[in-house]
CSV table of C-alpha atoms and ligand atoms in Angstrom, one decimal:
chain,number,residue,atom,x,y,z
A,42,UNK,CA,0.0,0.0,0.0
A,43,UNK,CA,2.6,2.2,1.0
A,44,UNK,CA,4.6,1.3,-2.4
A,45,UNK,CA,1.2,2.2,-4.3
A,46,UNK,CA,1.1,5.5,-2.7
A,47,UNK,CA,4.8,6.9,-4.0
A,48,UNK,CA,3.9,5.2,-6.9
A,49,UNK,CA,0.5,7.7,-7.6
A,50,UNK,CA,2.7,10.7,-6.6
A,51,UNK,CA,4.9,10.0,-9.9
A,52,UNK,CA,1.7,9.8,-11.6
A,53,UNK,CA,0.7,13.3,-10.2
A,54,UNK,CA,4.6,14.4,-11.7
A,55,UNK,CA,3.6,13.2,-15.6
A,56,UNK,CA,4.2,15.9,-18.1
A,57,UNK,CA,1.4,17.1,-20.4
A,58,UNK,CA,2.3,18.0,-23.9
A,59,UNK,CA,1.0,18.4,-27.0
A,60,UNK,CA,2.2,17.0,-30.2
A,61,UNK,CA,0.1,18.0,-33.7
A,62,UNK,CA,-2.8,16.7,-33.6
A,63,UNK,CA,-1.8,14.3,-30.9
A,64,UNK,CA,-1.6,14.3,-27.2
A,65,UNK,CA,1.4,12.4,-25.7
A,66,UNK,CA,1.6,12.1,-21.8
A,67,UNK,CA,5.7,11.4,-21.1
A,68,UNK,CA,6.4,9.7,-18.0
A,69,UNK,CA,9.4,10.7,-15.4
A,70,UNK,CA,12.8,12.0,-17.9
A,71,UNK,CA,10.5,11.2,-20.8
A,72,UNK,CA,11.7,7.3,-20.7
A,73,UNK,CA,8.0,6.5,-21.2
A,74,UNK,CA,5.4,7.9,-24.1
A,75,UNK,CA,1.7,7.9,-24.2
A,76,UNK,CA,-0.1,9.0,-27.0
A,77,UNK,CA,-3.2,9.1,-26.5
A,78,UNK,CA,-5.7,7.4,-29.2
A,79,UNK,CA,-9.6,7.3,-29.6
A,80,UNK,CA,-9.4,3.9,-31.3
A,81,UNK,CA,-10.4,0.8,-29.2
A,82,UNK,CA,-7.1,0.0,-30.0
A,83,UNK,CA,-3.9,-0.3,-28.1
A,84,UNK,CA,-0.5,-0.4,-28.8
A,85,UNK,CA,3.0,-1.2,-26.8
A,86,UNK,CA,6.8,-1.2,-27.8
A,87,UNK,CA,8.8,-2.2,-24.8
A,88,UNK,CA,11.9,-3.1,-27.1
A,89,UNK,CA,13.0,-0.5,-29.2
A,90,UNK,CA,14.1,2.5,-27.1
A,91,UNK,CA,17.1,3.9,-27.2
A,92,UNK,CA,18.0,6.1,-24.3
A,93,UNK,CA,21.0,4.4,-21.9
A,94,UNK,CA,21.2,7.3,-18.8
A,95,UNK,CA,24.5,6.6,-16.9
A,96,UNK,CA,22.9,6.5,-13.5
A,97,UNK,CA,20.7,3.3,-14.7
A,98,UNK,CA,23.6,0.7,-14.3
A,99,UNK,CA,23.2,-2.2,-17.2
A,100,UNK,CA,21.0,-4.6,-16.4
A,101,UNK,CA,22.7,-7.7,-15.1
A,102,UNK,CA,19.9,-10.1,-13.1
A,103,UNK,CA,18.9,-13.1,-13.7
A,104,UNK,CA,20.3,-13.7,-17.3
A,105,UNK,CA,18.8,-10.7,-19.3
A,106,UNK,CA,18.5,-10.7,-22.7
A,107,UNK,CA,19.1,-7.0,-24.1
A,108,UNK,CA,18.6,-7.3,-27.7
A,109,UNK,CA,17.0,-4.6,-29.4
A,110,UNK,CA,13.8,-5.1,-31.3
A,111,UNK,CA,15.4,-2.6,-34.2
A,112,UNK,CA,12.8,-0.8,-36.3
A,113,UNK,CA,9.8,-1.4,-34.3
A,114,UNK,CA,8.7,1.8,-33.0
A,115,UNK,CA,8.4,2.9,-36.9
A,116,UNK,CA,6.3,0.4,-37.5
A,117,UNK,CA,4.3,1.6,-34.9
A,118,UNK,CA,4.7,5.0,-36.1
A,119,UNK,CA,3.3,3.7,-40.0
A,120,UNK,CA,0.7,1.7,-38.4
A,121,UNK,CA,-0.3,5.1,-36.2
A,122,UNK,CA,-0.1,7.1,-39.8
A,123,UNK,CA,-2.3,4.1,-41.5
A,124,UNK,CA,-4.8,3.7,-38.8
A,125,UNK,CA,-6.1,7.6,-39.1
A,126,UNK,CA,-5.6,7.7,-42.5
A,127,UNK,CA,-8.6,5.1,-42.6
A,128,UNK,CA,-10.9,5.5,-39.6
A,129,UNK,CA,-10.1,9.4,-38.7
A,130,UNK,CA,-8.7,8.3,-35.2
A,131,UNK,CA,-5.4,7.3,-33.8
A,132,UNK,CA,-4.8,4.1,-31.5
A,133,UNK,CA,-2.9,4.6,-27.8
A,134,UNK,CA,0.7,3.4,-28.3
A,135,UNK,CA,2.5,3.3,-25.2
A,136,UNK,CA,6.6,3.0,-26.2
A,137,UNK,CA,9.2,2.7,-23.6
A,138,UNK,CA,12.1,4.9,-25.0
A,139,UNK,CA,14.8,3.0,-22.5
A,140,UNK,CA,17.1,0.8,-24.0
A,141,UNK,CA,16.4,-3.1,-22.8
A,142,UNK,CA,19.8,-2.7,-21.5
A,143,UNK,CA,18.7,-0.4,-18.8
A,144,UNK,CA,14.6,-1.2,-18.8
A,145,UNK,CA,13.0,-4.3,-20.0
A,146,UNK,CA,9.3,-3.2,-20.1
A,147,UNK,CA,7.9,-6.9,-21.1
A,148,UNK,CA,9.3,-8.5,-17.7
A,149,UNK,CA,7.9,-8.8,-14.3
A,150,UNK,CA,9.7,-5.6,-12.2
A,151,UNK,CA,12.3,-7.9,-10.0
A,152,UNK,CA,14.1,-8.7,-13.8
A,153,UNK,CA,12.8,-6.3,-15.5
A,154,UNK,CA,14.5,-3.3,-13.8
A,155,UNK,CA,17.2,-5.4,-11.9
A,156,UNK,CA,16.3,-3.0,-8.5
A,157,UNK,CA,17.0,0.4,-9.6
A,158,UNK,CA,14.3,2.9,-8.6
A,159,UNK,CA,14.8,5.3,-11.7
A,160,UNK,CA,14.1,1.8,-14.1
A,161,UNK,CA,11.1,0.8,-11.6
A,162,UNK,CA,9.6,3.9,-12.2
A,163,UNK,CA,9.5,3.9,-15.6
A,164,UNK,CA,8.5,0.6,-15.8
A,165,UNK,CA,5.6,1.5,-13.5
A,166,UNK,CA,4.6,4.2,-15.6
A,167,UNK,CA,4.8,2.1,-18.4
A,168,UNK,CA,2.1,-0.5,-17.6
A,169,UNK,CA,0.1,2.1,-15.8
A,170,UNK,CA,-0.2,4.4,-19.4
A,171,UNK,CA,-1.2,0.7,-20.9
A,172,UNK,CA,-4.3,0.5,-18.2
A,173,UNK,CA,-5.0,4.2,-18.5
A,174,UNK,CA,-5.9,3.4,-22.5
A,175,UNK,CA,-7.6,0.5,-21.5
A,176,UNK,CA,-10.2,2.2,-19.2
A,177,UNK,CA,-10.5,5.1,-21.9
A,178,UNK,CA,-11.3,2.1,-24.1
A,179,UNK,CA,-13.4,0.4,-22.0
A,180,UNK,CA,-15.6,3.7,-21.4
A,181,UNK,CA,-16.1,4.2,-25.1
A,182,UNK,CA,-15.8,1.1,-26.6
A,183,UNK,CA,-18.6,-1.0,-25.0
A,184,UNK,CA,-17.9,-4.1,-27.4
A,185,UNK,CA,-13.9,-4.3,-26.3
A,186,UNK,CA,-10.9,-3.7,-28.2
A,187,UNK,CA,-7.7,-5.5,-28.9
A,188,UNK,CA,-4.5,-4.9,-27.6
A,189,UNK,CA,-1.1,-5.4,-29.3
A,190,UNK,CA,2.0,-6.0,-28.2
A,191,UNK,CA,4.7,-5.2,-30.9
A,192,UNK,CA,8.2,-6.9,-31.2
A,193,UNK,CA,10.8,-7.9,-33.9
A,194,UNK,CA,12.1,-11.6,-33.3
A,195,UNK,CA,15.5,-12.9,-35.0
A,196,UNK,CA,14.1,-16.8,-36.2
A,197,UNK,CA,15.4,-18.1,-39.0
A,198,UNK,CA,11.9,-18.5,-40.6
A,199,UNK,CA,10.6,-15.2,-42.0
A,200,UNK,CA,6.9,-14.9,-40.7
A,201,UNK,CA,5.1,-13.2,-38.5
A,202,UNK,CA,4.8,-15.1,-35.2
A,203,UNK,CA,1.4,-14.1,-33.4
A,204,UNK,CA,1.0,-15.0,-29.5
A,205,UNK,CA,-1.8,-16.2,-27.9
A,206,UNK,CA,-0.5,-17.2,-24.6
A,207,UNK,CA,-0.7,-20.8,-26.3
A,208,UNK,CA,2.5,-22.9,-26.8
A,209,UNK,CA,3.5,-24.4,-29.6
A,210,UNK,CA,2.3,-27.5,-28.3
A,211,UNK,CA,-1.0,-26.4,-27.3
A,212,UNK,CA,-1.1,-25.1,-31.4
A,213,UNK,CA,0.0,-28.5,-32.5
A,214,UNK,CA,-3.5,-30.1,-30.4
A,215,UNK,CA,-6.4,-30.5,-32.8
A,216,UNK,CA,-9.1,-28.0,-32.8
A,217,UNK,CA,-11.5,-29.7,-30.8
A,218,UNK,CA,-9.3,-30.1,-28.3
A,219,UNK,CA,-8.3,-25.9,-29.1
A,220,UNK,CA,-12.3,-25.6,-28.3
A,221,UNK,CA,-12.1,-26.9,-24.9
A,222,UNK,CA,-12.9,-24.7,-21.8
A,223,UNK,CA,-9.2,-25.6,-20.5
A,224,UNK,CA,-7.5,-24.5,-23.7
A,225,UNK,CA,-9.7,-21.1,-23.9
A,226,UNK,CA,-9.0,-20.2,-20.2
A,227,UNK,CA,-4.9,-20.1,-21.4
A,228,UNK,CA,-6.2,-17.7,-24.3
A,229,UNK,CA,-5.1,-14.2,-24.1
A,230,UNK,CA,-8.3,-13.6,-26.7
A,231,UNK,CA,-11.1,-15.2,-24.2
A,232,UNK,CA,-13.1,-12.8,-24.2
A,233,UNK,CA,-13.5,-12.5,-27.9
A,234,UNK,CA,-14.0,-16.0,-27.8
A,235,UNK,CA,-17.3,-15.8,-25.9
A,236,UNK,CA,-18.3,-13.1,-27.6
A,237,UNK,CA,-17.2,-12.7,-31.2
A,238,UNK,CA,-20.4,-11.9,-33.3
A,239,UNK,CA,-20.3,-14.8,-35.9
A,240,UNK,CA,-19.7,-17.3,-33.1
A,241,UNK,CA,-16.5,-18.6,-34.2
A,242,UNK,CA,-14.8,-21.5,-31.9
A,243,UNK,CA,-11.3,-20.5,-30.7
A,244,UNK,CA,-9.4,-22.8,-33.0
A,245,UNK,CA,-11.5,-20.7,-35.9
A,246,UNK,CA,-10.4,-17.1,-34.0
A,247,UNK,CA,-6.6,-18.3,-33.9
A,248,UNK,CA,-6.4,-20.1,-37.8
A,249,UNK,CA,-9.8,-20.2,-39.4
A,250,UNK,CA,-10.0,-17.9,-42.7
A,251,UNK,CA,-11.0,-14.8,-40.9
A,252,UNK,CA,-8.1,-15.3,-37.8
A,253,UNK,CA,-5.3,-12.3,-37.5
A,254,UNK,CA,-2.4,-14.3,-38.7
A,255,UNK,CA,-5.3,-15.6,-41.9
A,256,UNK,CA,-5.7,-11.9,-42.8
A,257,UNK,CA,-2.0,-10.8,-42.0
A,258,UNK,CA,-1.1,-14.0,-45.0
A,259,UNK,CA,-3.4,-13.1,-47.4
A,260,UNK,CA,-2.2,-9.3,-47.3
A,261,UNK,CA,1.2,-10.9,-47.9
A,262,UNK,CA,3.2,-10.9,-44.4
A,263,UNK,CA,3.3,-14.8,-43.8
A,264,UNK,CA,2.0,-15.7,-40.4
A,265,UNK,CA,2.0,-18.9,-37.7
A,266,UNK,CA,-0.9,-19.4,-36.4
A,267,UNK,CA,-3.4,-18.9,-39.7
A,268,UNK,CA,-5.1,-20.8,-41.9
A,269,UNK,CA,-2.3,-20.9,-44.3
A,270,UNK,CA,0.1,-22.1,-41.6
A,271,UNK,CA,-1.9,-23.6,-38.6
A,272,UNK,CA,1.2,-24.2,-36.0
A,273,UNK,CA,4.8,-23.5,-35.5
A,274,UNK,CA,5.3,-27.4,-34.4
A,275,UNK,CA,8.8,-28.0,-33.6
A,276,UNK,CA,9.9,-24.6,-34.6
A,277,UNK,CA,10.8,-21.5,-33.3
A,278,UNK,CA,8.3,-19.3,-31.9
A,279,UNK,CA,7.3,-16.6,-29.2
A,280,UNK,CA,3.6,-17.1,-27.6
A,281,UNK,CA,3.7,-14.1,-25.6
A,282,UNK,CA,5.3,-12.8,-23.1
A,283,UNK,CA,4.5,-10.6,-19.3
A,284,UNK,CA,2.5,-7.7,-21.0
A,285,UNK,CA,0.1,-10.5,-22.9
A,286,UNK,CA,-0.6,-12.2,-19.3
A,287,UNK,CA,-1.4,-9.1,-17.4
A,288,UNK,CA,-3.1,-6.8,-20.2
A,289,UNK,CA,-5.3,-9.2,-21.7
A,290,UNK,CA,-8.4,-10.9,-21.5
A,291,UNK,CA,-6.7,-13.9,-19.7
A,292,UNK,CA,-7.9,-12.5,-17.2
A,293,UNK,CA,-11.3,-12.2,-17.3
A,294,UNK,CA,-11.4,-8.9,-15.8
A,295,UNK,CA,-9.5,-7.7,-18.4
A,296,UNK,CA,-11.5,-5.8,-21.1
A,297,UNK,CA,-9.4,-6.2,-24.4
A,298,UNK,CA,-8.1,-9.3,-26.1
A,299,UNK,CA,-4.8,-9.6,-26.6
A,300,UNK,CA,-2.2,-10.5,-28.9
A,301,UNK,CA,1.5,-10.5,-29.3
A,302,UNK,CA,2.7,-9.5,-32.7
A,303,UNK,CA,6.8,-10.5,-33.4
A,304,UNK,CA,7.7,-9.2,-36.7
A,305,UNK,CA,10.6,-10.7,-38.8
A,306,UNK,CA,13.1,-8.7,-40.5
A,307,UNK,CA,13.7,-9.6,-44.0
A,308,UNK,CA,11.1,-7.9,-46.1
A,309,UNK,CA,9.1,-6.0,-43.5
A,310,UNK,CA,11.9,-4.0,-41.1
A,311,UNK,CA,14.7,-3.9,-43.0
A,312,UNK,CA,13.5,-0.8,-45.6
A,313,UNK,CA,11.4,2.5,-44.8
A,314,UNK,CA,9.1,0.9,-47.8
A,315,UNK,CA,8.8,-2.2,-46.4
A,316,UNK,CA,8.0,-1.0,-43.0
A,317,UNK,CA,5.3,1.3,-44.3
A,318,UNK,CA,3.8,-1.7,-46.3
A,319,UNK,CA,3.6,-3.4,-43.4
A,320,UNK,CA,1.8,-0.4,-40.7
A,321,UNK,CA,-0.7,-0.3,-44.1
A,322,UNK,CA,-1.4,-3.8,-44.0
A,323,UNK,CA,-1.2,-4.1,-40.1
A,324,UNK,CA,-3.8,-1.4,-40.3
A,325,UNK,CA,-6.4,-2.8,-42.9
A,326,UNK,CA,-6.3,-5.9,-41.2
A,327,UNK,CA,-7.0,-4.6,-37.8
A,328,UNK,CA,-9.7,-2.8,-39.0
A,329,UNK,CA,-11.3,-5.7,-40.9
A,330,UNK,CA,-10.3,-8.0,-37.8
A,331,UNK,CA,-13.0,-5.7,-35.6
A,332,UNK,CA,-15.7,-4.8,-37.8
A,333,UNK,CA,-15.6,-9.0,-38.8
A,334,UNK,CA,-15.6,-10.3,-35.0
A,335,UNK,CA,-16.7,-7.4,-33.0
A,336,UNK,CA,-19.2,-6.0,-35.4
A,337,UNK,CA,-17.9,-2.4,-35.2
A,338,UNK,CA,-16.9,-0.8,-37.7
A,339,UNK,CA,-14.2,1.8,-37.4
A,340,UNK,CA,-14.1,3.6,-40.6
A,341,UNK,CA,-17.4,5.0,-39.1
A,342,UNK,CA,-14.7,7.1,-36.3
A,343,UNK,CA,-13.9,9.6,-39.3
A,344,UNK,CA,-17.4,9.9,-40.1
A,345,UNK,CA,-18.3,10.9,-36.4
A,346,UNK,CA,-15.2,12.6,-36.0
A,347,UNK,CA,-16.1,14.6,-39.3
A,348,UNK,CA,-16.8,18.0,-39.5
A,349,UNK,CA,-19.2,17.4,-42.9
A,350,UNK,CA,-21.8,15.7,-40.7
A,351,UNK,CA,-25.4,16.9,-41.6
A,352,UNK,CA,-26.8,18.4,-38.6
A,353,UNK,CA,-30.3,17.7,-39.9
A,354,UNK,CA,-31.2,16.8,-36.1
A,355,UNK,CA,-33.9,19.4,-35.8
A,356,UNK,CA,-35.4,18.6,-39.2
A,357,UNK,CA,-38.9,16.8,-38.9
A,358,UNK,CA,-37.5,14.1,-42.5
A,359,UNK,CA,-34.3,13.1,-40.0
A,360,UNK,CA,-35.4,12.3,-36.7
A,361,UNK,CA,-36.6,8.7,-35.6
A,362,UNK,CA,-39.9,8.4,-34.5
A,363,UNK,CA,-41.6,6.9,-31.4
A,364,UNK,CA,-42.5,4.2,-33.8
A,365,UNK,CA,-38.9,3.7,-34.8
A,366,UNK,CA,-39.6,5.0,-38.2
A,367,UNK,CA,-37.1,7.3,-40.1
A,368,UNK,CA,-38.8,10.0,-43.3
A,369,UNK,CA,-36.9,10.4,-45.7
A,370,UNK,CA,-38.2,12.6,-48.9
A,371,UNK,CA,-35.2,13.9,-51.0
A,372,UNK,CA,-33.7,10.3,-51.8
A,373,UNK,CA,-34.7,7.5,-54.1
A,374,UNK,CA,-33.2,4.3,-52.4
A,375,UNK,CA,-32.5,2.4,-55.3
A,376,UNK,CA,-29.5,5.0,-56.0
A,377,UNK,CA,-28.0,4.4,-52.0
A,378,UNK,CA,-27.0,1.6,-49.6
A,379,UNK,CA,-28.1,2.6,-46.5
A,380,UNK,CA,-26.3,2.1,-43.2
A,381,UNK,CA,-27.5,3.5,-39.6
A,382,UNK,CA,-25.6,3.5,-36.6
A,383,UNK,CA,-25.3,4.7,-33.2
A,384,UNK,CA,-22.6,6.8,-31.3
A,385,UNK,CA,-20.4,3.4,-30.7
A,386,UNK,CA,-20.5,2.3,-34.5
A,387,UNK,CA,-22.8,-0.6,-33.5
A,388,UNK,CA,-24.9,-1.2,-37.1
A,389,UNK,CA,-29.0,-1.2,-36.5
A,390,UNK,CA,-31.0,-3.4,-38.5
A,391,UNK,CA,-33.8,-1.6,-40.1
A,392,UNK,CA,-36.3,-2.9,-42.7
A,393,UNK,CA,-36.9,-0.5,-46.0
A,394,UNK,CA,-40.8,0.0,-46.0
A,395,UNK,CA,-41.0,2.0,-49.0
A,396,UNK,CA,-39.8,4.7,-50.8
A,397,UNK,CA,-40.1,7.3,-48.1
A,398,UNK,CA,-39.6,5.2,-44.8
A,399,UNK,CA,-37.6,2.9,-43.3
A,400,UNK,CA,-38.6,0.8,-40.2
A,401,UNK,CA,-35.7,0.2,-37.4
A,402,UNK,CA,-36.2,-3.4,-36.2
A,403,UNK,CA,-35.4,-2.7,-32.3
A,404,UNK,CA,-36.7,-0.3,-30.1
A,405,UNK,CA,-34.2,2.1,-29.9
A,406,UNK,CA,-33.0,4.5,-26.4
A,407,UNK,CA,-33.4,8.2,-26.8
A,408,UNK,CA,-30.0,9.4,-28.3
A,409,UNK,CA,-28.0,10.3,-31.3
A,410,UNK,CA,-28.0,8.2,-34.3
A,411,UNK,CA,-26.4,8.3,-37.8
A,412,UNK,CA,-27.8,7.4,-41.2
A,413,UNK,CA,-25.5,6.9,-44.0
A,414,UNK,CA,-26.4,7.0,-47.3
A,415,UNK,CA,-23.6,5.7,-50.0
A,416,UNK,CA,-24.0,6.1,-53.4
A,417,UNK,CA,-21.4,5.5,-55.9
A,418,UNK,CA,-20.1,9.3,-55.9
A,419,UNK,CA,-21.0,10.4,-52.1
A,420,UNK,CA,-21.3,9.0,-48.7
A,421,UNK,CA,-23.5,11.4,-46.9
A,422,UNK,CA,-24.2,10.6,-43.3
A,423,UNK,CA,-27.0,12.6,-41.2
A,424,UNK,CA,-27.1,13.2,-37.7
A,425,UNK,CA,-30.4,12.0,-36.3
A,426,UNK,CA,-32.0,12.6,-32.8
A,427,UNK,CA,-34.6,10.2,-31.1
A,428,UNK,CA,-35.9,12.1,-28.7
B,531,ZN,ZN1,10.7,-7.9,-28.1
């Protein structure tokens, strides 16, 4: 308790700044970095910093590997770029800027900072930036979110190796045994498993055609486990490491699923054009990942966070009725797809009744709502109130 209570008056110590467009909180000596993101997405480098402070002696306990993970905070950095240019809206990445000499941010604290206080600090501040984005997400995001954990690894084989928490052993079982309650409760995606909207079984989530490392291979960055390449078997791989067990839904009180992603180097670090080929893939696929399995689609962020919005909210033909009926005059439907939505991006099933109406199938909460219609040359999306 006492430990808890110096702890929150480091907190109180964290610098504001501002950055663009971006706000970045920076922890104690700026060895941590928050910036802070409206996606239900979350981000963490604990590898790639650089920064090696004299008075931080070189970690030494308990056999540390120091390695650098070389190139992966820009691929956080395209991924941030990608991720806005498509939804509107950056993710929280959380990137600790100490080298993994002096700080390693994916241990527990003992080997992680080797019992310096300057190192415990950061590495404090570290995991406490990665629950502060998790509660914003949580508050805004009421269908969850998924959390990333971003590394480079040095295998031989070039592909990316995602983590689940499950050993390569585990990945070697069949998928019925994959579907079993024990198997799930080692799953650092649980919680999407119980609740992903399609009902797909774990064994579909980690290497059916719609699993991460599934989409990752078909937008050409080779992946273990996916459907194209269902488990590492006998050869190397990383599962996931401290920040996967403690920011995931392992545990069930944990609000976002969780993945490790280690990247391999030939063909995706080792150029600027190969890195930003991989935060645009990285992003698409995250995008499609969520709208797929949590039925929310984030391309809908830019649309909310757009100034063009029709503020039609006071206008008789745009507000939903007690009867859950929307008016429309001005359109002829057979020229638009039609979409509505509510504040979180959830899609609303509605029925088209004719040309003029269309009928929402559930009895909606007062509140804002969005209609989008999409024709071939236009997406126009109106602000609607039901009162
Ligand atoms: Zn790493």
């Amino acid at each position: 308790m006492v430990k808890l209570k110096i702890l929150n008056f480091f907190y109180l110590i964290v610098v504001f700044a501002f950055h663009a467009d971006a706000q970045i909180l920076y922890g104690k000596n700026n060895y941590i970095s928050y910036s802070i993101g409206k996606l239900p997405i979350v981000v963490s480098i604990p590898h790639d910093g650089i920064l090696r402070p004299n008075q931080i002696p070189d970690r030494t306990c308990n056999n540390p590997t120091t390695v650098r993970d070389v190139y992966v905070y820009d691929l956080a950095t395209q991924l941030d770029s990608a991720l806005e240019r498509i939804t509107g809206c950056k993710p929280h990445v959380i990137m600790c800027h100490l080298n993994r000499t002096k700080l390693d941010a994916n241990r527990n604290l003992i080997d992680a900072a080797c019992g310096n206080s300057e190192a415990e600090t950061a590495w404090h501040e570290f995991h406490h930036f990665i629950d502060t984005a998790f509660s914003l997400v949580q508050n805004k995001w009421p269908s969850g979110g998924l959390y990333i954990d971003l590394h480079g690894h040095g295998h031989p084989i070039q592909r990316l190796e995602i983590g689940y928490l499950l050993t390569k052993e585990e990945l070697s079982s069949t998928d019925s045994l994959l579907n079993t309650e024990e198997y799930i409760s080692k799953s650092s995606i649980q919680r999407l498993v119980n609740r992903n909207i399609n009902q797909l079984s774990h064994a579909a989530l980690l290497r059916g055609n719609f699993a991460f490392g599934s989409l990752m291979s078909n937008a050409g960055f080779p992946s273990v486990p996916s459907s194209q390449d269902p488990s590492p078997d006998t050869t190397d791989y990383f599962n996931g490491g401290y920040n996967l067990v403690y920011h995931s839904s392992l545990n069930p009180n944990i609000f976002l699923d969780g993945i490790q992603i280690e990247t391999n180097y030939n063909n995706l670090r080792n150029n600027y054009l190969n890195r930003k080929k991989f935060g645009d893939s990285l992003a698409k696929v995250i995008v499609e990942f969520i709208d797929y399995h949590y039925g929310v689609n984030l391309q809908n962020c830019k649309i909310i966070n757009s100034s063009k919005i029709e503020e039609k909210a006071i206008n008789h033909y745009y507000s939903i009725t007690d009867d859950n009926i929307i008016k429309i005059t001005e359109l002829n439907f057979d020229e638009y797809k039609i979409k509505v939505f509510d504040t979180q991006l959830h899609h609303i099933p509605f029925s088209i009744l004719d040309r003029n109406h269309i009928q929402i199938s559930t009895q909606l909460p007062a509140g804002i709502y969005f209609l989008q219609l999409q024709s071939k040359n236009q997406t126009k999306t109106i602000k609607m109130n039901k009162i």
